[in-house]
PDB file of C-alpha atoms in Angstrom:
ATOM      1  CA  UNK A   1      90.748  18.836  88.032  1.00 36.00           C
ATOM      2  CA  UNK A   2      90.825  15.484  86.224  1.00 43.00           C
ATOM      3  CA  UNK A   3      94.015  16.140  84.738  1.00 40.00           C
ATOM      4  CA  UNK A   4      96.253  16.930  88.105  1.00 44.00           C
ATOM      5  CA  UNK A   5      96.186  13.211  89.135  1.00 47.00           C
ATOM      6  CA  UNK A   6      97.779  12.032  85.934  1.00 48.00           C
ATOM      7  CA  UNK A   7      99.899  14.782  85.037  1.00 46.00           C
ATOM      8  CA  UNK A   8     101.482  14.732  88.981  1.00 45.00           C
ATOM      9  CA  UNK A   9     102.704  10.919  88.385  1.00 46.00           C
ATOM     10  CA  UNK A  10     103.752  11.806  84.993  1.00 47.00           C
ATOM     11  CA  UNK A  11     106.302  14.929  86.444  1.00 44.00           C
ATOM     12  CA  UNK A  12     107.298  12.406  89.615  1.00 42.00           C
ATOM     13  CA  UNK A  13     108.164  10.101  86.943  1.00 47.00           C
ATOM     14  CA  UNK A  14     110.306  12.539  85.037  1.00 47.00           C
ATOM     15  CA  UNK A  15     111.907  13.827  87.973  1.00 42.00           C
ATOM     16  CA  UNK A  16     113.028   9.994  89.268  1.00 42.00           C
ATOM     17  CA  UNK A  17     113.845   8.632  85.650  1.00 46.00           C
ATOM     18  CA  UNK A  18     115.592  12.332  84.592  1.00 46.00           C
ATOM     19  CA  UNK A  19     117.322  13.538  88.168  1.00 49.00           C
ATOM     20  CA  UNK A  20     117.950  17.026  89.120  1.00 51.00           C
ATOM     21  CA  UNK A  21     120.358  17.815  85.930  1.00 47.00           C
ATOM     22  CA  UNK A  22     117.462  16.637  83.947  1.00 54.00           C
ATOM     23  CA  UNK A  23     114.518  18.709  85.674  1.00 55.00           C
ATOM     24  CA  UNK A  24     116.481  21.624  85.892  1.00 59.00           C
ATOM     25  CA  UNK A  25     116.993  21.132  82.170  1.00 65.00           C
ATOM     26  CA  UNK A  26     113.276  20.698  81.420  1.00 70.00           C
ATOM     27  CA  UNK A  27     111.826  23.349  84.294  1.00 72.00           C
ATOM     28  CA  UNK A  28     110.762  25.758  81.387  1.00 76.00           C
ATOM     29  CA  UNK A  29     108.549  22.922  79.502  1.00 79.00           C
ATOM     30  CA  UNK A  30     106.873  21.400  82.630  1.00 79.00           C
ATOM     31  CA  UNK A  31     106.205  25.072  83.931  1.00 81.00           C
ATOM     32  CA  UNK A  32     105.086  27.938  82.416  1.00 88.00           C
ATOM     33  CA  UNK A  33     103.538  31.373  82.370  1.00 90.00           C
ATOM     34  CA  UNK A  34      99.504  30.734  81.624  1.00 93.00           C
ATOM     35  CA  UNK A  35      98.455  33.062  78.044  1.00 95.00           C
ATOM     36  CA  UNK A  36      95.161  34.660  77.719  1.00 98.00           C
ATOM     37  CA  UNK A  37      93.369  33.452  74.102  1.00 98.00           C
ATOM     38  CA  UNK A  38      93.737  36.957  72.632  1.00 98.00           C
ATOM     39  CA  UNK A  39      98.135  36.314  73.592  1.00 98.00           C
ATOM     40  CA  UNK A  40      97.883  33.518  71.541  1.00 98.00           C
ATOM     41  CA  UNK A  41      96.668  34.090  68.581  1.00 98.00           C
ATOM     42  CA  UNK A  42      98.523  37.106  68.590  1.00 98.00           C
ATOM     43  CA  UNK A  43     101.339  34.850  68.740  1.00 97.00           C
ATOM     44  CA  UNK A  44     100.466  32.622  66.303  1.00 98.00           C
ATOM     45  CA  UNK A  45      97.832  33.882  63.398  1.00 98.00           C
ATOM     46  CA  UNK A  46     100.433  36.645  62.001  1.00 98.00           C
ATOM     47  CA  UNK A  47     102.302  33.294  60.985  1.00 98.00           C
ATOM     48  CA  UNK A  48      99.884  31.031  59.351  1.00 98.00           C
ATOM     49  CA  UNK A  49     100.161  30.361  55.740  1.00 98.00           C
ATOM     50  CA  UNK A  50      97.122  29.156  53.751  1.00 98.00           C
ATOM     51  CA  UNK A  51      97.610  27.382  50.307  1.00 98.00           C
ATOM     52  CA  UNK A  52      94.172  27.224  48.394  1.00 98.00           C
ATOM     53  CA  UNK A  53      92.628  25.344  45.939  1.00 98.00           C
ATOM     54  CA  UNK A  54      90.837  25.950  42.872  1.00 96.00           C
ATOM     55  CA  UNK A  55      87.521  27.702  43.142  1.00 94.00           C
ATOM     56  CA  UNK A  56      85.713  30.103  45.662  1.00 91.00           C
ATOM     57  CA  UNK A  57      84.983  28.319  48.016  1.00 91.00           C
ATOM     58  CA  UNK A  58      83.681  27.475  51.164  1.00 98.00           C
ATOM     59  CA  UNK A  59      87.108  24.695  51.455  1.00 98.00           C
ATOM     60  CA  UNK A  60      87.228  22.047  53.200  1.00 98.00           C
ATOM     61  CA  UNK A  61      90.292  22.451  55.051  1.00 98.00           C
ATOM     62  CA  UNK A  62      93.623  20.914  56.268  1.00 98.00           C
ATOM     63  CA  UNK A  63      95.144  22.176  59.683  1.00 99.00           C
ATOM     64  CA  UNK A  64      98.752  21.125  59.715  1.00 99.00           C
ATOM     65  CA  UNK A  65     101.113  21.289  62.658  1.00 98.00           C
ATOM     66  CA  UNK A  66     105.142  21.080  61.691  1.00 97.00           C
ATOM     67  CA  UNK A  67     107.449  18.854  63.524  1.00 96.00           C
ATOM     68  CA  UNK A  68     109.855  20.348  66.223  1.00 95.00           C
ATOM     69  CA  UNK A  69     112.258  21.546  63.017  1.00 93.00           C
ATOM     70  CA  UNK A  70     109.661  24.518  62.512  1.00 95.00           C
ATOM     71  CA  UNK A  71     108.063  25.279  59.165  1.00 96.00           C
ATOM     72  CA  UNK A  72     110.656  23.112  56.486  1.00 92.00           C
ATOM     73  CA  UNK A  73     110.385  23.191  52.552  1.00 91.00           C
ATOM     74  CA  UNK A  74     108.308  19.560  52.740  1.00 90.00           C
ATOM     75  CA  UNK A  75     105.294  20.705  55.048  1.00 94.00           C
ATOM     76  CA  UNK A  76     104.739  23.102  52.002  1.00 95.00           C
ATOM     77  CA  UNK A  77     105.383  20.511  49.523  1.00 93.00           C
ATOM     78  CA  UNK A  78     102.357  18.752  51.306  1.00 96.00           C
ATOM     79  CA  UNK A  79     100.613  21.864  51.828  1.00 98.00           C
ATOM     80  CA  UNK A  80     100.171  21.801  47.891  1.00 97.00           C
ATOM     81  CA  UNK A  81      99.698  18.492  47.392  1.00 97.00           C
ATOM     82  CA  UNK A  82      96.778  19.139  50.122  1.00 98.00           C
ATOM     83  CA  UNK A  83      95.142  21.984  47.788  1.00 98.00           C
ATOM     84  CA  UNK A  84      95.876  19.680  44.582  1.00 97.00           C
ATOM     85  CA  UNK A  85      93.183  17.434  46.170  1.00 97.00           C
ATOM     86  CA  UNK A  86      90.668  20.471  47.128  1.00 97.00           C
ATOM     87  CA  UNK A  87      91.768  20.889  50.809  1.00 98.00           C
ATOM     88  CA  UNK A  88      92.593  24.780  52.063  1.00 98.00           C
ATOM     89  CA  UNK A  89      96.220  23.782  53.531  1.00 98.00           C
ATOM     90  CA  UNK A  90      96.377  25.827  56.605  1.00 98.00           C
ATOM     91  CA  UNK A  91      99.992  25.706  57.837  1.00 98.00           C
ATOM     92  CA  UNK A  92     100.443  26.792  61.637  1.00 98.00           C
ATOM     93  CA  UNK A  93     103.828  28.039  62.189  1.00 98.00           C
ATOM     94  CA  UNK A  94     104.369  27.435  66.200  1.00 98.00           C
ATOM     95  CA  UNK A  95     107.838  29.042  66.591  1.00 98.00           C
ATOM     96  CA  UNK A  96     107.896  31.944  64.911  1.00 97.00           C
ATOM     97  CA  UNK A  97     105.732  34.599  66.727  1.00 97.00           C
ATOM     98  CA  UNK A  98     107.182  32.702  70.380  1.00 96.00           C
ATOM     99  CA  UNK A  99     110.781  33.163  69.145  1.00 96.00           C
ATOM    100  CA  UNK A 100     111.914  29.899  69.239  1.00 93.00           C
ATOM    101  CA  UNK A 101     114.948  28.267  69.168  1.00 94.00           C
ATOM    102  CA  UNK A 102     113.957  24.771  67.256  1.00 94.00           C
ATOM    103  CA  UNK A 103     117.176  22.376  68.489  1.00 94.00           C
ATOM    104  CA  UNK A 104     115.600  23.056  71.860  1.00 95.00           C
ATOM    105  CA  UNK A 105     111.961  22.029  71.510  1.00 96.00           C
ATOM    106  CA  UNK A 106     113.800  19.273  69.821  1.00 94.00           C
ATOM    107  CA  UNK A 107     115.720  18.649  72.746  1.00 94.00           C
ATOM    108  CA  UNK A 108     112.251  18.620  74.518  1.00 94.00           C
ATOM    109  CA  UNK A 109     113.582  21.441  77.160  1.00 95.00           C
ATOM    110  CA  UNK A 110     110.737  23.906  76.175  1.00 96.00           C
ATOM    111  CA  UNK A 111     106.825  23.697  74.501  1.00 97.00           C
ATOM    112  CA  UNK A 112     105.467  20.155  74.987  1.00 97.00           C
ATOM    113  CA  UNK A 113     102.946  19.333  73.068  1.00 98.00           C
ATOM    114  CA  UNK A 114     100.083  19.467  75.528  1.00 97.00           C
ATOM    115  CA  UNK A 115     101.251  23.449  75.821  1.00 97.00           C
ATOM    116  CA  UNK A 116     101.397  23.619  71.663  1.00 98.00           C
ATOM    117  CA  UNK A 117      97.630  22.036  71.656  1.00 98.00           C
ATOM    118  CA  UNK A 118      97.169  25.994  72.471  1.00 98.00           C
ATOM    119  CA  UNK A 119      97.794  26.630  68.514  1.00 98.00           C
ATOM    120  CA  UNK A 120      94.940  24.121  67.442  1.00 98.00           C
ATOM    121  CA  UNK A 121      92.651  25.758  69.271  1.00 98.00           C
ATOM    122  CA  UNK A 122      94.028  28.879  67.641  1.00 98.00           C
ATOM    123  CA  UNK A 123      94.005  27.670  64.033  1.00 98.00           C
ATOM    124  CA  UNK A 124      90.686  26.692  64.616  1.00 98.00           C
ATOM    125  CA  UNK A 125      89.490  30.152  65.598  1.00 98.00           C
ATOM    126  CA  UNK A 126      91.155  31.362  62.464  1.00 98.00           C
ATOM    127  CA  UNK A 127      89.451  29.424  59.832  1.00 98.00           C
ATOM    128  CA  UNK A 128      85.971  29.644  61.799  1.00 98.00           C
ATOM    129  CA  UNK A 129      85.756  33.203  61.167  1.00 97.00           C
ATOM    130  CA  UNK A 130      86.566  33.224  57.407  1.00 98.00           C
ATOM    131  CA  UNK A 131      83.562  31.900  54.858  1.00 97.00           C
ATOM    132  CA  UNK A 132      86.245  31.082  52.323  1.00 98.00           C
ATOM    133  CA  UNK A 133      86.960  27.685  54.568  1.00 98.00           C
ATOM    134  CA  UNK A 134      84.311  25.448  55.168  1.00 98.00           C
ATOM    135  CA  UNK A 135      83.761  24.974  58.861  1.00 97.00           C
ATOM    136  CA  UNK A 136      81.786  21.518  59.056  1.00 97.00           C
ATOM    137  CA  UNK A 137      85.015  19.400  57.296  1.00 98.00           C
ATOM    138  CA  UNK A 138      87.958  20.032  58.891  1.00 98.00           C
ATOM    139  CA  UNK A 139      90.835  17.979  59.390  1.00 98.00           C
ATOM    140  CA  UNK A 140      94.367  18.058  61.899  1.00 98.00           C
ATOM    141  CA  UNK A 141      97.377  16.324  60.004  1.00 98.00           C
ATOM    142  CA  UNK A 142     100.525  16.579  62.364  1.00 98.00           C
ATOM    143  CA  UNK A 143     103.925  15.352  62.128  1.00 97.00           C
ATOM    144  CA  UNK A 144     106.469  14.851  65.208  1.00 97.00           C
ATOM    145  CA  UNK A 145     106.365  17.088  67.049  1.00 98.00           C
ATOM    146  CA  UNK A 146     102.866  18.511  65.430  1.00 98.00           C
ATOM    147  CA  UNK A 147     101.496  14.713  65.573  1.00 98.00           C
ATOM    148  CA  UNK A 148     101.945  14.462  69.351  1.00 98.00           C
ATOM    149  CA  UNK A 149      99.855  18.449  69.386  1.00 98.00           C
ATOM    150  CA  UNK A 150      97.477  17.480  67.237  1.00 98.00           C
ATOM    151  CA  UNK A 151      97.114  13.664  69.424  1.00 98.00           C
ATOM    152  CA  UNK A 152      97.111  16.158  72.554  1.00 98.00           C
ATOM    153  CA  UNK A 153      94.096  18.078  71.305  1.00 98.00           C
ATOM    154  CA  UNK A 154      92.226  15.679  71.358  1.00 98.00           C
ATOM    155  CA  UNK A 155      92.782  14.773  74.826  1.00 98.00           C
ATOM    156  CA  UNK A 156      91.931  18.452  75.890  1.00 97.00           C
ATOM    157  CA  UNK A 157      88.701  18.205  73.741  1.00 94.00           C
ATOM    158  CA  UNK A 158      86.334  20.522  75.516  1.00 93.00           C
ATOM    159  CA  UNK A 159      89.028  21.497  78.269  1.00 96.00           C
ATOM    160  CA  UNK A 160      92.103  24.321  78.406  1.00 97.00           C
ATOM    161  CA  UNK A 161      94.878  22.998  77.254  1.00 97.00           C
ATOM    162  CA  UNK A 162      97.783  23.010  79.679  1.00 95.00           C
ATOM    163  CA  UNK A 163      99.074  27.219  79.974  1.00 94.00           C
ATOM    164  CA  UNK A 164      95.527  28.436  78.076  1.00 97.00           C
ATOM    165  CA  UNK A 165      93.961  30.924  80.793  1.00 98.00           C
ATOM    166  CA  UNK A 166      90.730  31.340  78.692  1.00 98.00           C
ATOM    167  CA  UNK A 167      89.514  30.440  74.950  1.00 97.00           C
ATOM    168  CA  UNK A 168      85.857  30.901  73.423  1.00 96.00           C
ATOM    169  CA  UNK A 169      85.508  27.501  71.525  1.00 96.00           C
ATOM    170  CA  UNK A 170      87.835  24.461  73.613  1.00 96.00           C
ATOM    171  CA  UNK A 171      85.829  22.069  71.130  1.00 95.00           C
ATOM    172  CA  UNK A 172      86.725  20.490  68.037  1.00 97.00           C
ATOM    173  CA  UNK A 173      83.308  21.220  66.596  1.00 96.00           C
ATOM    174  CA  UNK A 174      83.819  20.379  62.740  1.00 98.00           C
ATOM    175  CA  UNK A 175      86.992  18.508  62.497  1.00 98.00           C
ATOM    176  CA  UNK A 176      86.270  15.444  60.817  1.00 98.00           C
ATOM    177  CA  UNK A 177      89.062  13.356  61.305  1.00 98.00           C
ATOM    178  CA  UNK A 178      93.162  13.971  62.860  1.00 98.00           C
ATOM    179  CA  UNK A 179      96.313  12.320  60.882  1.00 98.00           C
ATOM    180  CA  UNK A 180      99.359  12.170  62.911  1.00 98.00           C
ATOM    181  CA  UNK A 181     102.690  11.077  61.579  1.00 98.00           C
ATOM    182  CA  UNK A 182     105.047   9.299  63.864  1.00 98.00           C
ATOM    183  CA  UNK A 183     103.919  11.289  66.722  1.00 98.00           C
ATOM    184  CA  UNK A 184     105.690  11.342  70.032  1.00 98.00           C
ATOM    185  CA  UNK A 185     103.891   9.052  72.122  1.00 98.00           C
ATOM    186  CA  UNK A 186     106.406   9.006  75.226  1.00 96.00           C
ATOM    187  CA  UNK A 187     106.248   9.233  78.757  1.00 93.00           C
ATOM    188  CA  UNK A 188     105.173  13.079  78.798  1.00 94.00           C
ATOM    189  CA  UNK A 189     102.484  12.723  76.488  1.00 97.00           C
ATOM    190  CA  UNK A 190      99.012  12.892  78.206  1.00 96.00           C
ATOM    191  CA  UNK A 191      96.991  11.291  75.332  1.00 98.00           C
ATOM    192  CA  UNK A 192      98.513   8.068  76.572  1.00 96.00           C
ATOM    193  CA  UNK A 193      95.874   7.644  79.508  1.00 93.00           C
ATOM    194  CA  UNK A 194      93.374   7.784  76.632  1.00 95.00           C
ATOM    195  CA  UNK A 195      90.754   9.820  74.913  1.00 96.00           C
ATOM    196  CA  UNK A 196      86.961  10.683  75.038  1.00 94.00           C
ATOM    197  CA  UNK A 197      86.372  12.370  71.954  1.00 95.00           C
ATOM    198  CA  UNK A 198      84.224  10.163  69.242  1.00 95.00           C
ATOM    199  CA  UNK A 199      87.461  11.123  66.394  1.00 97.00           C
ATOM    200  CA  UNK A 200      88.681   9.275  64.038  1.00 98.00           C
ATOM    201  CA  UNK A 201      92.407   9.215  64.168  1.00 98.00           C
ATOM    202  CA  UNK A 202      94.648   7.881  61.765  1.00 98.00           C
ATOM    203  CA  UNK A 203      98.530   7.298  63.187  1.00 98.00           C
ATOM    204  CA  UNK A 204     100.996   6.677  60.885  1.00 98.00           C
ATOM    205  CA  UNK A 205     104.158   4.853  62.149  1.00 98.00           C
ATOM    206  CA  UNK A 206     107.893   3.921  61.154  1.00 97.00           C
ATOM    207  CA  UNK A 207     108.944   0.722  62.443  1.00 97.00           C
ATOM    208  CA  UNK A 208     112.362   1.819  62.363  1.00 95.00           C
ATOM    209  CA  UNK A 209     112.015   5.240  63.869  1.00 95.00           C
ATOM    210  CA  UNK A 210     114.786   6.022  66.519  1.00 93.00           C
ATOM    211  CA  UNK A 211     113.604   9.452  66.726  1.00 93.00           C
ATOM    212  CA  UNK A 212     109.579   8.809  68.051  1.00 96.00           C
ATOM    213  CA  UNK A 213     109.149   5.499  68.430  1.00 97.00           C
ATOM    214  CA  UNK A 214     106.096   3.127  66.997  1.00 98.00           C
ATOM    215  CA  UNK A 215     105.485   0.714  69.757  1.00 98.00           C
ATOM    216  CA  UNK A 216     104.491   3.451  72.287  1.00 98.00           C
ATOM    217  CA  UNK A 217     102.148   4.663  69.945  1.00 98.00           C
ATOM    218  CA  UNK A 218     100.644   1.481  68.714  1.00 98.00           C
ATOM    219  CA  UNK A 219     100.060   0.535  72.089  1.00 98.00           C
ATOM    220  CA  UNK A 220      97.997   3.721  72.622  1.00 98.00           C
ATOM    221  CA  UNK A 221      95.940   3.002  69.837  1.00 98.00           C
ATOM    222  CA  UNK A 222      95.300  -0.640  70.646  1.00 98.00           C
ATOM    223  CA  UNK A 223      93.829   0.824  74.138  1.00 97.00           C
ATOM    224  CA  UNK A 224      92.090   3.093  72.241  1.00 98.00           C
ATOM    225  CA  UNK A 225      90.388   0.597  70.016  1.00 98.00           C
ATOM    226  CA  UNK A 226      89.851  -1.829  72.466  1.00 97.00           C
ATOM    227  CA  UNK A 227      87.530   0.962  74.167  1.00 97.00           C
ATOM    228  CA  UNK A 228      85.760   2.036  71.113  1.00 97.00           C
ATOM    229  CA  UNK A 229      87.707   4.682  69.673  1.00 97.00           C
ATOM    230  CA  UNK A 230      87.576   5.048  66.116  1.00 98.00           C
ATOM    231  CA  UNK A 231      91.581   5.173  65.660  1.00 98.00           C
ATOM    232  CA  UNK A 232      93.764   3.212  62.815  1.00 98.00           C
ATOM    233  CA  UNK A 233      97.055   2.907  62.777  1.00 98.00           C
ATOM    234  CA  UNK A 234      99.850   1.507  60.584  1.00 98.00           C
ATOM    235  CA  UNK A 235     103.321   0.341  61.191  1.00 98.00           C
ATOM    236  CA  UNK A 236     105.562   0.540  57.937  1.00 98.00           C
ATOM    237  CA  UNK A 237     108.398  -1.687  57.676  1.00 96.00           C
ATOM    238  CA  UNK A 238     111.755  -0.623  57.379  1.00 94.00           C
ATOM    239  CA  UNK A 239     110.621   2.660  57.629  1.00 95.00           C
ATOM    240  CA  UNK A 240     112.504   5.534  59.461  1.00 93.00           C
ATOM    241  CA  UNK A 241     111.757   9.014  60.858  1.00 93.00           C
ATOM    242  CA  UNK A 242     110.503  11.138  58.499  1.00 91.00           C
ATOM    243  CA  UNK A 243     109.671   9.072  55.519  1.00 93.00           C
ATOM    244  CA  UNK A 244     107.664  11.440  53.908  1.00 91.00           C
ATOM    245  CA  UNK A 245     110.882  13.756  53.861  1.00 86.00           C
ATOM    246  CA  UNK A 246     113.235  15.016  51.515  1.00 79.00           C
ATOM    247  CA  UNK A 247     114.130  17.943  52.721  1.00 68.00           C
ATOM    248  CA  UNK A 248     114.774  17.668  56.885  1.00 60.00           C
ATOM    249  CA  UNK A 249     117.681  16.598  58.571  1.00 60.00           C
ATOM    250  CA  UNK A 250     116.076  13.307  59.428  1.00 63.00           C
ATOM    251  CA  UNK A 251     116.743  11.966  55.823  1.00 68.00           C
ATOM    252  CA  UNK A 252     114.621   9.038  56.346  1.00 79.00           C
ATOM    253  CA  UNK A 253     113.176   9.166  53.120  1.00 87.00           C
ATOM    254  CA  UNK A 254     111.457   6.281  50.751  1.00 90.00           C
ATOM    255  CA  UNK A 255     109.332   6.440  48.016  1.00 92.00           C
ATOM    256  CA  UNK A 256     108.053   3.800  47.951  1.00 96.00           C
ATOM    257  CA  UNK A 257     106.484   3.976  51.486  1.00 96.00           C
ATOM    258  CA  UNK A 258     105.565   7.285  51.044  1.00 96.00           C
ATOM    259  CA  UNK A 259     103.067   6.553  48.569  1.00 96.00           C
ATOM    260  CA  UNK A 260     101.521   3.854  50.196  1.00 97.00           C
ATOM    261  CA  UNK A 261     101.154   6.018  53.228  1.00 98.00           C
ATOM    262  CA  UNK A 262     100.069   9.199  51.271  1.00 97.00           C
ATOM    263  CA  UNK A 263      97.321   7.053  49.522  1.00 98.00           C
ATOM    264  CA  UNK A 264      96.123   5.829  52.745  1.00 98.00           C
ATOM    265  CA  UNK A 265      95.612   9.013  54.465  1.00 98.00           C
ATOM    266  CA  UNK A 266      94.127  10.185  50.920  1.00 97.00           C
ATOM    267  CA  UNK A 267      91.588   7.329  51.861  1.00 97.00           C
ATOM    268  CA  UNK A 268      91.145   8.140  55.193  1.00 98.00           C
ATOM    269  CA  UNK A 269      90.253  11.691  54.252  1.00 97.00           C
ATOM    270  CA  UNK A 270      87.690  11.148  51.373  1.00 95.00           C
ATOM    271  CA  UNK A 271      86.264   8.623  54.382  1.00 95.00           C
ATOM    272  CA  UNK A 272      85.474  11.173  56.566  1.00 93.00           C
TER     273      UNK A 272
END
């Protein structure tokens, strides 16, 4: 039960800093009906889209996780540039097969991201039983929404994450290295009390972003440095929410800083 602690000052906190118009409106996110494994993948694999690469195979393999807009024209923009470079691009649709309404997760009334850490578990179910991906190099890129999952996962490494009744592999056995794009890093967010998987981690943050803001995550990944974690992070200047972006409703886009952060993740990738 190491997680009741933490997550009991974390909803007293909500409740004091939100009121009771504010916990009403987020009852559904802070409690929910627990899913057997076999309910979620049901959920969730009938929705994932793979974009391969050249050759047979075995891939290594890119699991990405969409911000709280759902599944938008750029995550499959990257999805290709991802299979360009030799990656399988495995892209996890989260709101389909729950029938979602997207403004709300956005509104953060329903599917935190410790509950979405479900559909990493899930995705990673789905490539380990297909020889066309390679299991041993595997990698999490997440963005939002998807970067506070993916950050969450690694939290729950080798637990249920929050709503999961029962799963046959909680590890992250073969994922070489997570990527998460202006993540949420808030108050919610359990990842903030730190991590004990050996991970690399690579955050990449908008100094401008009004959205999910940089300092909460930079100071995460200080801690997490400080106490040996093998996370990176960088803080681009001027940048906004969703830099990478042409295509959401964010329209924080730049070139410019877009490259430079592509190439670094490109780096981080090849490191791993």
């Amino acid at each position: 039960m190491r997680f009741a602690k933490p997550f009991l000052t974390v909803f007293v906190a909500v409740v004091l800093v939100l009121g009771g118009v504010g916990y009403t409106r987020f009852y559904e996110a802070l409690h929910i009906t627990p899913l057997s494994f076999a309910a979620a993948r049901d959920q969730v694999v009938p929705h994932i889209q793979v974009v391969w690469p050249r050759g047979e195979g075995p891939h290594p393999a890119v699991l990405m996780f969409h911000g709280c807009g759902g599944v938008k024209p750029a995550l499959l923009t990257r999805a290709n540039e991802f299979a360009n470079r030799g990656y399988a691009a495995v892209v996890i649709d989260s709101f389909k097969g729950r029938n979602i309404d997207w403004q709300r997760v956005c509104d953060g009334e329903i599917l935190f991201g410790d509950q979405r850490a479900v559909d990493v578990l899930v995705g990673l179910d789905f490539v380990r039983r297909d020889a066309r991906f390679d299991p041993g190099h595997l990698f999490l890129a997440g963005y939002s929404h998807g970067g506070w999952t993916v950050l969450e996962s690694v939290f729950y490494n080798g637990e249920l994450p929050r709503g999961l009744l029962d799963a046959p592999n909680t590890s992250l056995d073969g994922v070489r290295g997570v990527v998460a794009w202006y993540p949420y890093c808030g108050l919610v967010a359990r990842f903030r009390g730190g991590w004990q998987a050996e991970l690399p981690i690579l955050m990449l943050l908008a100094e401008e972003d009004q959205i999910t803001p940089a300092q909460p995550c930079v100071d995460v990944a200080r801690s997490m440095a400080r106490a040996g974690r093998p996370v990176d992070w960088r803080v681009f200047e001027d940048a906004a929410h969703g830099f990478d972006t042409t295509h959401d409703w964010v329209r924080g886009y730049d070139a410019e800083i877009h490259a430079k952060a592509r190439a670094i993740q490109e780096e981080f990738l090849d490191a791993h």
